[in-house]
Coordinates of C-alpha atoms (C1' of nucleotides) in Angstrom, one line a residue:
Chain A
M1 CA 0.0 0.0 0.0
A2 CA 1.5 3.3 -1.0
R3 CA 2.0 5.9 1.7
Y4 CA 0.5 9.3 0.9
F5 CA 1.5 12.2 3.2
I6 CA -0.6 15.3 2.8
T7 CA -0.4 18.5 4.9
T8 CA -2.1 21.8 5.3
A9 CA -0.5 25.0 6.6
I10 CA -0.5 25.3 10.4
D11 CA -2.6 28.2 11.6
Y12 CA -1.9 31.0 14.1
P13 CA -4.2 30.4 17.0
N14 CA -4.6 34.1 17.9
S15 CA -7.8 34.4 15.9
R16 CA -10.6 31.9 15.2
P17 CA -10.6 30.2 11.8
H18 CA -12.7 31.8 9.1
I19 CA -14.0 30.5 5.8
G20 CA -10.7 31.2 4.0
T21 CA -8.8 29.0 6.5
A22 CA -11.5 26.4 6.1
F23 CA -11.2 26.5 2.3
E24 CA -7.7 25.2 2.5
K25 CA -8.6 22.4 4.8
I26 CA -11.6 21.3 2.7
G27 CA -9.4 21.2 -0.4
A28 CA -6.8 19.1 1.3
D29 CA -9.5 16.9 2.8
A30 CA -11.0 16.1 -0.6
Q31 CA -7.6 15.1 -1.8
A32 CA -6.9 12.9 1.3
R33 CA -10.3 11.2 0.9
F34 CA -9.7 10.6 -2.7
R35 CA -6.3 9.1 -2.1
R36 CA -7.8 6.8 0.5
M37 CA -10.3 5.6 -2.1
E38 CA -7.4 5.0 -4.5
G39 CA -6.0 2.6 -1.9
D40 CA -3.2 4.7 -0.4
D41 CA -2.2 4.6 3.2
V42 CA -2.9 8.3 3.8
F43 CA -1.4 10.4 6.5
F44 CA -3.2 13.7 6.6
L45 CA -1.6 16.3 8.9
M46 CA -2.9 19.6 10.3
G47 CA -1.9 21.7 13.2
N48 CA -1.4 25.1 14.8
D49 CA 1.6 27.4 14.7
E50 CA 2.0 28.5 18.3
N51 CA 5.5 29.8 18.8
T52 CA 4.6 33.4 17.9
I53 CA 5.0 36.6 19.8
K54 CA 1.3 37.2 20.0
V55 CA 0.7 34.0 21.9
P56 CA 2.1 34.9 25.3
Q57 CA 0.6 38.4 24.8
R58 CA -2.9 37.2 24.1
A59 CA -2.6 34.6 26.8
R60 CA -1.7 37.3 29.3
E61 CA -4.7 39.3 28.3
L62 CA -6.9 36.3 29.1
G63 CA -5.0 35.7 32.3
L64 CA -3.7 32.4 31.1
A65 CA -0.3 30.8 30.8
P66 CA 0.7 30.4 27.1
K67 CA 0.4 26.6 27.0
P68 CA -3.1 26.2 28.4
Y69 CA -4.1 29.0 26.1
V70 CA -2.8 27.4 22.9
D71 CA -4.2 24.0 24.0
E72 CA -7.6 25.5 24.3
M73 CA -7.3 27.2 20.9
A74 CA -6.1 23.9 19.4
R75 CA -9.2 22.3 20.8
Q76 CA -11.4 25.0 19.3
F77 CA -9.8 24.7 15.9
Q78 CA -10.2 21.0 15.9
D79 CA -13.8 21.4 16.8
V80 CA -14.3 23.4 13.6
W81 CA -12.4 21.0 11.5
R82 CA -14.3 18.0 12.8
A83 CA -17.6 19.8 12.2
L84 CA -16.5 20.2 8.6
E85 CA -15.6 16.5 8.5
I86 CA -12.0 17.2 7.8
S87 CA -10.5 13.7 8.0
F88 CA -7.1 14.7 9.5
D89 CA -5.1 11.9 11.1
E90 CA -3.0 14.1 13.3
F91 CA -3.0 17.6 14.7
I92 CA 0.4 18.9 15.7
Q93 CA 0.9 21.9 18.0
T94 CA 4.3 23.5 17.7
S95 CA 4.4 24.0 21.4
E96 CA 4.7 20.2 21.9
V97 CA 7.9 18.8 23.3
R98 CA 8.5 16.5 20.3
H99 CA 8.4 19.5 18.0
H100 CA 10.8 21.5 20.2
V101 CA 13.3 18.7 20.4
A102 CA 13.2 17.9 16.7
C103 CA 13.5 21.6 15.8
Q104 CA 16.6 21.9 17.9
R105 CA 18.1 18.8 16.3
F106 CA 17.3 20.2 12.8
I107 CA 18.7 23.6 13.3
Q108 CA 21.8 22.1 14.8
A109 CA 22.2 20.0 11.7
V110 CA 21.9 23.0 9.5
F111 CA 24.4 24.8 11.8
D112 CA 26.8 21.9 11.5
A113 CA 26.5 22.0 7.7
G114 CA 27.8 25.6 7.9
D115 CA 24.7 27.2 6.6
I116 CA 24.0 29.4 9.7
Y117 CA 26.1 32.4 10.6
K118 CA 25.8 35.3 13.0
S119 CA 25.1 38.8 11.7
V120 CA 23.2 42.0 12.5
Y121 CA 19.6 42.3 11.7
K122 CA 18.7 45.9 11.1
G123 CA 15.3 47.3 10.7
H124 CA 12.5 49.6 11.8
Y125 CA 10.7 48.2 14.8
C126 CA 7.2 49.2 15.7
N127 CA 6.2 48.9 19.3
G128 CA 2.5 49.0 18.4
C129 CA 2.8 46.0 16.1
E130 CA 5.6 44.4 18.0
T131 CA 7.2 43.6 14.7
F132 CA 9.8 44.8 12.2
K133 CA 8.6 46.9 9.3
T134 CA 10.2 46.8 5.9
D135 CA 11.9 49.8 4.4
K136 CA 9.1 50.0 1.8
E137 CA 6.3 50.0 4.3
V138 CA 7.9 52.7 6.3
E139 CA 8.7 54.8 3.2
E140 CA 5.1 54.5 1.9
A141 CA 3.7 55.5 5.3
G142 CA 5.9 58.6 5.4
G143 CA 8.5 57.3 7.9
R144 CA 5.9 55.9 10.3
C145 CA 4.3 52.6 10.9
P146 CA 1.3 52.2 8.5
N147 CA -0.7 50.7 11.4
H148 CA 0.4 53.0 14.2
P149 CA 1.2 56.5 12.7
S150 CA 1.4 58.0 16.2
V151 CA 3.9 55.5 17.6
P152 CA 7.5 56.4 16.7
L153 CA 9.5 53.7 15.0
I154 CA 12.6 52.5 16.6
W155 CA 15.7 51.6 14.6
V156 CA 16.9 48.3 16.0
E157 CA 20.1 46.5 15.3
E158 CA 20.2 43.1 16.7
D159 CA 22.6 40.2 16.6
N160 CA 20.8 37.3 15.0
Y161 CA 21.6 34.0 13.2
F162 CA 21.1 33.9 9.5
F163 CA 20.4 31.0 7.2
R164 CA 22.5 31.0 4.0
L165 CA 19.4 30.8 1.7
S166 CA 21.1 32.6 -1.1
A167 CA 23.7 29.8 -1.4
Y168 CA 20.8 27.5 -2.5
R169 CA 19.7 29.6 -5.4
D170 CA 21.1 27.4 -8.2
R171 CA 20.1 24.2 -6.5
L172 CA 16.6 25.5 -6.1
L173 CA 16.4 26.6 -9.7
D174 CA 17.7 23.2 -10.8
H175 CA 15.1 21.5 -8.7
Y176 CA 12.3 23.6 -10.2
A177 CA 13.5 22.8 -13.7
N178 CA 13.9 19.0 -13.0
H179 CA 10.6 18.8 -11.2
P180 CA 8.0 20.9 -13.0
E181 CA 5.3 19.5 -10.7
F182 CA 7.0 20.7 -7.6
I183 CA 5.1 24.0 -7.5
Q184 CA 1.5 24.1 -8.4
P185 CA -0.5 25.6 -9.9
E186 CA 1.6 26.8 -12.9
S187 CA 1.0 30.5 -12.2
R188 CA 2.5 30.1 -8.7
R189 CA 5.5 28.3 -10.1
N190 CA 6.4 31.1 -12.4
E191 CA 6.2 33.6 -9.6
I192 CA 8.6 31.6 -7.5
V193 CA 11.1 30.9 -10.3
N194 CA 11.3 34.6 -11.0
L195 CA 11.6 35.5 -7.3
V196 CA 14.4 33.0 -6.7
K197 CA 16.2 34.1 -9.9
D198 CA 16.5 37.7 -8.9
E199 CA 16.0 38.3 -5.2
L200 CA 16.9 35.4 -3.0
K201 CA 18.5 36.8 0.2
D202 CA 19.7 35.2 3.4
V203 CA 17.1 35.2 6.1
A204 CA 17.3 35.9 9.9
I205 CA 16.1 32.8 11.6
T206 CA 16.4 33.7 15.3
R207 CA 15.3 36.4 17.6
K208 CA 16.6 37.7 20.8
G209 CA 14.8 38.2 24.1
F210 CA 11.8 36.0 23.8
E211 CA 10.8 33.5 26.5
W212 CA 8.1 31.7 24.6
G213 CA 9.3 29.7 21.6
I214 CA 12.2 27.3 20.9
K215 CA 15.6 28.0 22.2
T216 CA 18.5 27.9 19.7
P217 CA 20.7 25.0 20.8
F218 CA 24.0 26.7 19.9
D219 CA 22.9 30.0 21.6
P220 CA 20.2 29.8 24.2
S221 CA 19.8 33.5 24.3
Q222 CA 18.0 33.3 21.0
T223 CA 14.8 31.7 20.0
I224 CA 14.1 30.2 16.6
Y225 CA 12.1 32.6 14.5
V226 CA 8.6 31.7 13.3
W227 CA 9.1 30.4 9.8
F228 CA 12.1 28.2 10.4
D229 CA 10.2 26.6 13.3
A230 CA 6.8 26.5 11.6
L231 CA 7.9 24.7 8.5
L232 CA 9.5 22.0 10.5
N233 CA 6.1 20.8 11.8
Y234 CA 5.9 18.8 8.6
I235 CA 8.8 16.6 9.6
T236 CA 8.5 16.7 13.4
A237 CA 4.9 15.3 13.1
A238 CA 6.2 12.6 10.8
G239 CA 8.6 11.4 13.4
Y240 CA 11.8 13.4 12.7
G241 CA 13.8 13.5 15.9
S242 CA 11.5 11.2 17.8
D243 CA 10.6 8.2 15.7
P244 CA 13.2 7.5 13.0
E245 CA 11.4 4.4 11.7
R246 CA 8.1 6.2 11.2
F247 CA 9.9 9.2 9.7
A248 CA 11.7 6.9 7.2
V249 CA 8.4 5.6 5.8
T250 CA 6.4 8.8 6.0
W251 CA 8.7 11.5 4.7
P252 CA 8.8 13.1 2.2
A253 CA 5.4 14.7 2.0
D254 CA 3.5 14.0 -1.2
V255 CA 1.9 17.4 -1.1
H256 CA 1.9 20.5 1.1
V257 CA -1.4 22.3 0.6
I258 CA -0.9 26.0 1.5
G259 CA -2.2 29.5 0.8
K260 CA -0.7 31.4 -2.1
D261 CA 0.7 34.0 0.3
I262 CA 3.2 31.6 1.8
T263 CA 4.2 29.9 -1.4
R264 CA 7.7 31.4 -1.2
F265 CA 8.4 30.0 2.2
H266 CA 7.4 26.5 1.1
C267 CA 9.0 26.6 -2.3
A268 CA 12.3 28.4 -1.6
L269 CA 13.1 28.5 2.1
W270 CA 11.8 25.1 3.0
P271 CA 13.5 23.1 0.3
A272 CA 16.7 24.9 1.0
M273 CA 16.4 24.0 4.7
L274 CA 15.9 20.4 3.8
M275 CA 18.8 20.4 1.4
S276 CA 21.0 21.8 4.1
A277 CA 20.0 19.1 6.6
G278 CA 20.3 16.4 3.9
L279 CA 16.7 15.4 3.9
P280 CA 14.5 14.7 0.8
L281 CA 12.2 17.4 -0.5
P282 CA 8.4 17.3 -0.6
R283 CA 7.1 16.1 -3.9
R284 CA 4.6 18.9 -4.5
V285 CA 3.5 22.2 -3.0
F286 CA 0.1 23.4 -4.0
G287 CA -0.6 27.1 -3.4
H288 CA -4.3 27.6 -3.3
G289 CA -6.1 30.9 -3.9
F290 CA -8.0 33.0 -1.4
V291 CA -11.7 33.5 -0.7
Y292 CA -12.9 37.0 -1.1
R293 CA -16.1 38.4 0.3
K294 CA -18.5 39.9 -2.1
N295 CA -20.4 42.7 -0.5
E296 CA -24.1 42.0 -1.1
T297 CA -25.1 45.6 -1.4
T298 CA -22.2 47.3 -3.1
G299 CA -21.0 44.3 -5.2
E300 CA -17.5 45.1 -4.1
I301 CA -15.0 42.2 -3.8
Q302 CA -13.1 42.5 -0.5
K303 CA -10.4 40.6 1.3
L304 CA -11.7 38.9 4.4
S305 CA -10.6 41.1 7.3
K306 CA -11.5 41.9 10.9
S307 CA -11.3 45.6 10.2
L308 CA -13.8 45.4 7.4
G309 CA -16.0 43.3 9.6
N310 CA -16.8 40.9 6.7
V311 CA -15.3 37.8 8.3
V312 CA -17.6 34.8 8.1
E313 CA -16.9 31.9 10.5
P314 CA -17.4 28.3 9.3
M315 CA -19.5 27.4 12.3
E316 CA -22.0 30.1 11.2
L317 CA -22.6 28.4 7.9
I318 CA -22.5 24.9 9.3
E319 CA -25.1 25.7 11.9
R320 CA -27.3 27.6 9.5
F321 CA -27.0 25.2 6.7
S322 CA -24.8 22.1 6.9
S323 CA -21.2 21.0 6.6
E324 CA -22.1 19.4 3.3
A325 CA -23.5 22.6 2.0
F326 CA -20.3 24.4 3.1
R327 CA -18.1 21.8 1.4
Y328 CA -20.2 21.9 -1.7
Y329 CA -20.0 25.6 -2.1
F330 CA -16.3 26.0 -1.7
L331 CA -15.3 22.9 -3.6
S332 CA -17.6 23.4 -6.5
Q333 CA -17.8 27.2 -6.8
C334 CA -14.3 28.3 -6.0
P335 CA -11.4 27.2 -8.2
F336 CA -8.9 25.8 -5.7
G337 CA -5.9 27.0 -7.5
G338 CA -7.4 30.5 -8.1
D339 CA -9.4 32.9 -6.0
G340 CA -13.0 32.4 -5.1
E341 CA -15.6 34.6 -3.8
F342 CA -18.3 34.2 -1.1
S343 CA -21.6 35.8 -0.6
F344 CA -24.7 34.5 1.1
E345 CA -26.6 35.1 -2.1
R346 CA -24.2 33.0 -4.2
F347 CA -24.1 30.4 -1.5
A348 CA -27.9 30.0 -1.6
E349 CA -27.9 29.9 -5.3
A350 CA -25.4 27.2 -5.6
Y351 CA -27.0 25.2 -2.8
N352 CA -30.5 25.4 -4.3
S353 CA -29.4 24.6 -7.8
G354 CA -26.7 21.9 -7.2
L355 CA -27.9 20.3 -4.0
A356 CA -31.6 20.9 -3.6
N357 CA -32.8 20.9 -7.2
N358 CA -30.5 18.3 -8.6
L359 CA -28.9 15.9 -6.1
G360 CA -31.5 16.1 -3.4
N361 CA -34.5 16.2 -5.8
L362 CA -33.2 13.3 -7.8
Y363 CA -32.7 11.3 -4.7
S364 CA -36.3 12.0 -3.7
R365 CA -37.8 11.2 -7.0
I366 CA -36.0 7.9 -7.5
L367 CA -36.8 6.7 -4.0
T368 CA -40.4 7.8 -4.1
M369 CA -41.0 5.8 -7.2
C370 CA -39.3 2.7 -5.8
L371 CA -41.4 3.0 -2.6
K372 CA -44.6 3.9 -4.4
Y373 CA -44.6 1.3 -7.1
F374 CA -42.6 -1.6 -5.5
N375 CA -42.7 -1.0 -1.8
G376 CA -39.0 -0.4 -2.1
D377 CA -38.3 -4.0 -3.2
L378 CA -36.7 -4.1 -6.7
G379 CA -35.9 -7.8 -6.4
D380 CA -33.1 -9.4 -8.3
A381 CA -31.2 -6.8 -10.2
R382 CA -28.9 -7.8 -12.9
A383 CA -25.8 -5.6 -13.2
D384 CA -25.6 -6.0 -17.0
Q385 CA -28.9 -4.3 -17.4
A386 CA -28.3 -1.5 -15.1
R387 CA -26.3 0.9 -17.3
A388 CA -28.9 2.1 -19.7
W389 CA -29.0 5.4 -17.8
T390 CA -25.5 6.3 -19.1
K391 CA -26.9 6.3 -22.6
G392 CA -23.7 4.9 -24.0
A393 CA -21.4 7.5 -22.4
D394 CA -17.8 6.4 -22.0
F395 CA -17.6 5.9 -18.3
P396 CA -14.1 4.7 -17.9
A397 CA -13.0 7.8 -19.7
L398 CA -15.1 10.0 -17.5
I399 CA -13.6 8.4 -14.4
Q400 CA -10.0 8.8 -15.8
D401 CA -10.8 12.5 -16.3
L402 CA -12.2 12.9 -12.8
R403 CA -9.1 11.3 -11.3
A404 CA -6.9 13.6 -13.2
R405 CA -9.0 16.6 -12.2
I406 CA -9.0 15.7 -8.5
T407 CA -5.3 15.0 -8.5
A408 CA -4.7 18.5 -9.9
F409 CA -7.0 20.0 -7.3
E410 CA -9.4 21.0 -10.0
Y411 CA -12.4 20.3 -8.0
G412 CA -14.6 22.8 -9.8
F413 CA -14.1 21.0 -13.1
A414 CA -14.7 17.7 -11.5
F415 CA -18.0 18.9 -10.1
Q416 CA -18.9 20.3 -13.5
R417 CA -18.4 17.0 -15.2
I418 CA -20.3 15.1 -12.5
G419 CA -23.1 17.6 -12.8
R420 CA -23.3 17.5 -16.6
D421 CA -22.3 13.9 -17.3
V422 CA -23.8 12.1 -14.4
V423 CA -26.5 14.1 -12.6
D424 CA -28.1 15.7 -15.7
L425 CA -28.0 12.3 -17.4
A426 CA -30.2 10.8 -14.7
N427 CA -32.8 13.5 -15.0
L428 CA -32.8 13.1 -18.7
Y429 CA -33.1 9.3 -18.4
I430 CA -36.2 9.7 -16.3
Q431 CA -37.7 12.2 -18.7
E432 CA -37.1 9.8 -21.6
T433 CA -38.2 6.5 -20.1
E434 CA -41.0 7.9 -18.0
P435 CA -41.1 5.2 -15.3
F436 CA -44.1 6.9 -13.7
K437 CA -46.0 6.1 -16.8
L438 CA -44.6 2.6 -17.1
A439 CA -45.8 2.0 -13.6
K440 CA -49.3 2.0 -15.0
T441 CA -48.6 0.1 -18.2
D442 CA -45.6 -2.1 -17.9
L443 CA -44.3 -2.9 -14.4
P444 CA -41.3 -5.0 -15.4
A445 CA -40.1 -2.2 -17.7
C446 CA -40.7 0.3 -14.9
K447 CA -38.6 -1.8 -12.5
A448 CA -35.8 -2.1 -15.0
V449 CA -35.7 1.7 -15.2
L450 CA -35.6 2.0 -11.4
I451 CA -32.9 -0.6 -11.1
N452 CA -30.9 1.7 -13.4
L453 CA -31.6 4.6 -11.2
A454 CA -30.6 2.7 -8.2
E455 CA -27.3 2.0 -9.9
W456 CA -27.1 5.7 -10.7
L457 CA -27.3 6.4 -7.0
R458 CA -24.5 3.9 -6.3
T459 CA -22.3 5.4 -9.0
T460 CA -22.9 9.0 -7.9
A461 CA -22.3 8.1 -4.3
I462 CA -18.9 6.8 -5.2
L463 CA -18.0 9.8 -7.3
L464 CA -19.1 12.3 -4.6
K465 CA -17.4 10.5 -1.8
P466 CA -14.2 12.6 -1.6
F467 CA -16.2 15.9 -1.6
L468 CA -19.5 15.3 0.2
P469 CA -18.8 12.3 2.5
R470 CA -22.1 12.5 4.3
T471 CA -24.3 12.9 1.2
A472 CA -22.3 10.2 -0.6
A473 CA -22.9 7.8 2.3
T474 CA -26.6 8.6 2.4
F475 CA -26.9 7.9 -1.3
Y476 CA -25.1 4.6 -0.8
Q477 CA -27.3 3.7 2.1
A478 CA -30.4 4.4 0.1
F479 CA -30.3 0.8 -1.0
N480 CA -28.7 -2.2 0.4
F481 CA -25.5 -1.8 -1.6
E482 CA -23.4 -2.6 1.4
E483 CA -24.4 -6.2 0.9
F484 CA -22.6 -6.2 -2.4
Q485 CA -19.7 -4.1 -1.4
P486 CA -18.8 -2.3 1.8
W487 CA -18.9 1.5 1.6
S488 CA -15.5 1.8 3.2
S489 CA -13.9 -0.2 0.3
V490 CA -15.3 1.6 -2.7
S491 CA -12.9 3.1 -5.2
Y492 CA -13.4 5.4 -8.2
Q493 CA -12.8 2.4 -10.4
D494 CA -15.9 0.8 -8.8
A495 CA -18.0 3.5 -10.3
A496 CA -17.0 2.3 -13.8
T497 CA -18.9 -0.9 -13.6
P498 CA -22.3 -1.7 -12.2
L499 CA -22.5 -3.8 -9.1
L500 CA -25.9 -5.0 -8.1
G501 CA -27.2 -8.3 -6.9
P502 CA -30.2 -10.2 -5.7
G503 CA -32.7 -8.7 -3.2
L504 CA -32.1 -5.1 -4.2
C505 CA -34.2 -2.9 -1.9
V506 CA -34.6 0.6 -0.5
T507 CA -33.1 1.1 2.9
A508 CA -33.3 4.8 3.0
P509 CA -34.9 6.6 6.0
S510 CA -38.4 7.7 5.1
T511 CA -41.1 9.8 6.8
G512 CA -44.7 8.9 6.0
G513 CA -43.8 6.7 3.2
K514 CA -41.7 9.4 1.5
P515 CA -37.9 9.7 1.6
T516 CA -36.7 12.4 4.0
P517 CA -35.5 15.4 2.0
L518 CA -31.8 15.8 2.0
F519 CA -31.4 19.4 1.2
P520 CA -34.4 21.6 2.0
K521 CA -34.2 24.8 -0.1
I522 CA -32.7 27.9 1.3
D523 CA -34.8 31.0 1.3
L524 CA -32.7 34.0 2.3
G525 CA -35.7 36.2 2.2
P526 CA -35.7 39.7 0.8
S527 CA -32.7 41.2 2.6
S528 CA -31.0 38.6 4.8
G529 CA -27.4 37.7 4.7
Chain B
rU1 C1' 8.4 51.4 -8.5
rG2 C1' 9.6 45.9 -9.3
rC3 C1' 7.2 41.1 -10.4
rG4 C1' 2.6 38.8 -11.6
rC5 C1' -2.7 38.2 -12.6
rC6 C1' -7.4 39.6 -14.7
rG7 C1' -11.0 42.4 -18.3
rU8 C1' -15.9 37.0 -22.8
rG9 C1' -24.1 37.9 -23.3
rG10 C1' -27.6 40.7 -16.6
rA11 C1' -24.3 37.7 -12.7
rG12 C1' -20.3 33.9 -12.1
rC13 C1' -16.9 31.2 -15.2
rA14 C1' -14.8 27.8 -19.7
rG15 C1' -12.4 28.3 -24.2
rC16 C1' -6.3 30.2 -25.5
rG17 C1' -4.8 29.9 -33.5
rG18 C1' -9.2 27.4 -37.5
rU19 C1' -16.5 24.6 -38.3
rU20 C1' -22.7 28.7 -36.3
rA21 C1' -17.7 31.4 -29.0
rG22 C1' -19.5 27.0 -24.6
rC23 C1' -21.3 26.1 -19.3
rU24 C1' -24.0 27.4 -14.6
rC25 C1' -27.5 30.9 -12.5
rG26 C1' -31.3 34.4 -13.9
rC27 C1' -35.1 35.7 -17.8
rC28 C1' -39.2 34.2 -21.6
rA29 C1' -42.2 30.3 -24.0
rG30 C1' -43.6 25.2 -24.2
rG31 C1' -43.6 20.0 -22.1
rC32 C1' -44.1 16.5 -18.0
rU33 C1' -46.2 15.2 -13.2
rC34 C1' -42.2 10.5 -10.2
rA35 C1' -39.9 14.7 -7.4
rU36 C1' -37.9 19.8 -2.8
rA37 C1' -43.0 25.2 -7.7
rA38 C1' -38.5 20.5 -9.0
rC39 C1' -37.2 18.1 -13.9
rC40 C1' -37.1 18.1 -19.7
rU41 C1' -37.2 21.0 -24.5
rG42 C1' -36.7 25.5 -27.1
rG43 C1' -35.7 30.9 -27.1
rA44 C1' -33.9 36.0 -26.3
rG45 C1' -29.3 38.1 -24.9
rG46 C1' -22.0 38.6 -26.6
rU47 C1' -18.6 43.8 -32.4
rC48 C1' -14.7 38.1 -26.5
rG49 C1' -11.6 46.0 -22.3
rU50 C1' -9.5 49.9 -26.4
rA51 C1' -6.1 50.8 -30.5
rG52 C1' -2.6 48.8 -33.6
rG53 C1' 0.4 44.5 -35.4
rU54 C1' 1.8 39.1 -36.9
rU55 C1' -1.1 35.4 -39.8
rC56 C1' -4.6 32.6 -45.3
rG57 C1' -7.3 33.1 -40.5
rA58 C1' -7.2 35.6 -33.5
rU59 C1' -11.3 35.7 -28.0
rC60 C1' -6.8 32.9 -28.1
rC61 C1' 0.1 35.3 -30.3
rC62 C1' 2.9 40.4 -30.1
rU63 C1' 3.0 45.9 -28.8
rA64 C1' 0.8 50.1 -26.6
rC65 C1' -3.0 52.1 -23.8
rC66 C1' -7.3 52.1 -20.4
rG67 C1' -9.6 49.8 -16.2
rG68 C1' -9.7 46.2 -11.9
rC69 C1' -6.5 43.3 -8.6
rG70 C1' -2.5 40.5 -6.1
rC71 C1' 2.4 39.9 -4.1
rA72 C1' 7.0 42.4 -2.5
rA73 C1' 9.6 38.2 3.7
rC74 C1' 5.7 36.5 8.8
rC75 C1' -1.6 39.8 6.5
rA76 C1' -5.3 32.4 5.5

RNA sequence: UGCGCCGUGGAGCAGCGGUUAGCUCGCCAGGCUCAUAACCUGGAGGUCGUAGGUUCGAUCCCUACCGGCGCAACCA
């Protein structure tokens, strides 16, 4: 069984996750679920990035010690991810001992390799932000901090350790050239190649005077700076420095799923760090796009931000609608590699059309007919007669295409194909065969059509499984398909050929003889949202 | 300023050198009644940002311009 190691970026715990953060996790989750269906032994890692300056600060405000604070935040984050049915296998916190130990071992290895040297970090420091400002930022703000114009900037010169990133320029460029798939999507790749070509500088990787964080082993007066530490979560969670055997079979990662803003750290700094430490590089880095908020009244597209007050929290949508609706919207409507936009209006539109009118309605109409005309008992179904609904479409080709789309994180296209070449086909098939008329004139013919539609439910369940796990399971459980093949073992390939058997019958939950509606329509009303 | 992206019927997107420019939503007309006023069929609606250029031929390539946007070292 092939090992498949997939990661998401670790998040800062100082603010609660919003729909943009969730977008990344859902995209990674679909991939993880798909790989499991393909038979891989998947290790899906997520986590929180806790060694930041703001952590002790925020903890103090709440009257907590840093560790209990980050633990509580990690719990809250995981609650959200579980509510979204993100199937992560492990959740690392960078405040964990194993991470600290492994980080120190790693930085020592890089130090021993001669890639770390001491120098002076100079820059404008803002007491308001508690961070350094770049020359450009300061210049544009007229010599002040853009966020705190009234607070004077301080010029700080501090002894820090630097990583010889610039020394890896050629090796990085070689790697990009030899592994075109390393950075995805393509547009991101070009960005990074250009960036590395003309402005790769050494980076400061330690800071002085912080208590919270990981101490630098060769100089305990310094702590390891955020990025160096954060990136290492991918290997420390895989067993680096704590479980060599596990590490050997787990690393390298097959794909790091990250936001487009941090592509450079993952595609330049990170591989250089690994090269220095003599470790293999991840196979792929996928930089997804961002979710923007469309202002319902002005039509403006805005970045999600606390100051604009347009942040939407996943829990709000999950509670108001469902996790499936949430997943459906972001996976089908927002191109994962590019930017997407969110508005309640669009959300409702997509939901009503894709879920209520098509998937949900189809589920209802099929099951209703089965219950109404045959009491849910379709008898002995022959697989070789159950594919008329495809109307001669090339299913193996469709499945090949879907696999390629999913592998490339092109979920929107995958949904389009499923919608057009699978869902629409079933509606059309019903329209053309008119089983509701056959029920009055030719029961065996009617049954044959319904067997086809049952098989459609089975096929669709499989195809939807990576995206909408709950809906897919509901579809599969609408009939006794589990008797022919357990749900946990279905693969995309299984959707290519019908699999039915004797005693086919409806097992779906029903209320008053009618199937329970899956997706009640959303009515936002005249001015809600 | 540097690097990059985008501008296609009312909205959101595909197409990226070659038959009547596709899809989803919305709108209009018809059909069907198994279904969540859903589903099926048909229709209206686009000089593919502007101006040049390359080509037998450009939405797709090149140049300029206009307009919107992203990144520029810790902002998902």
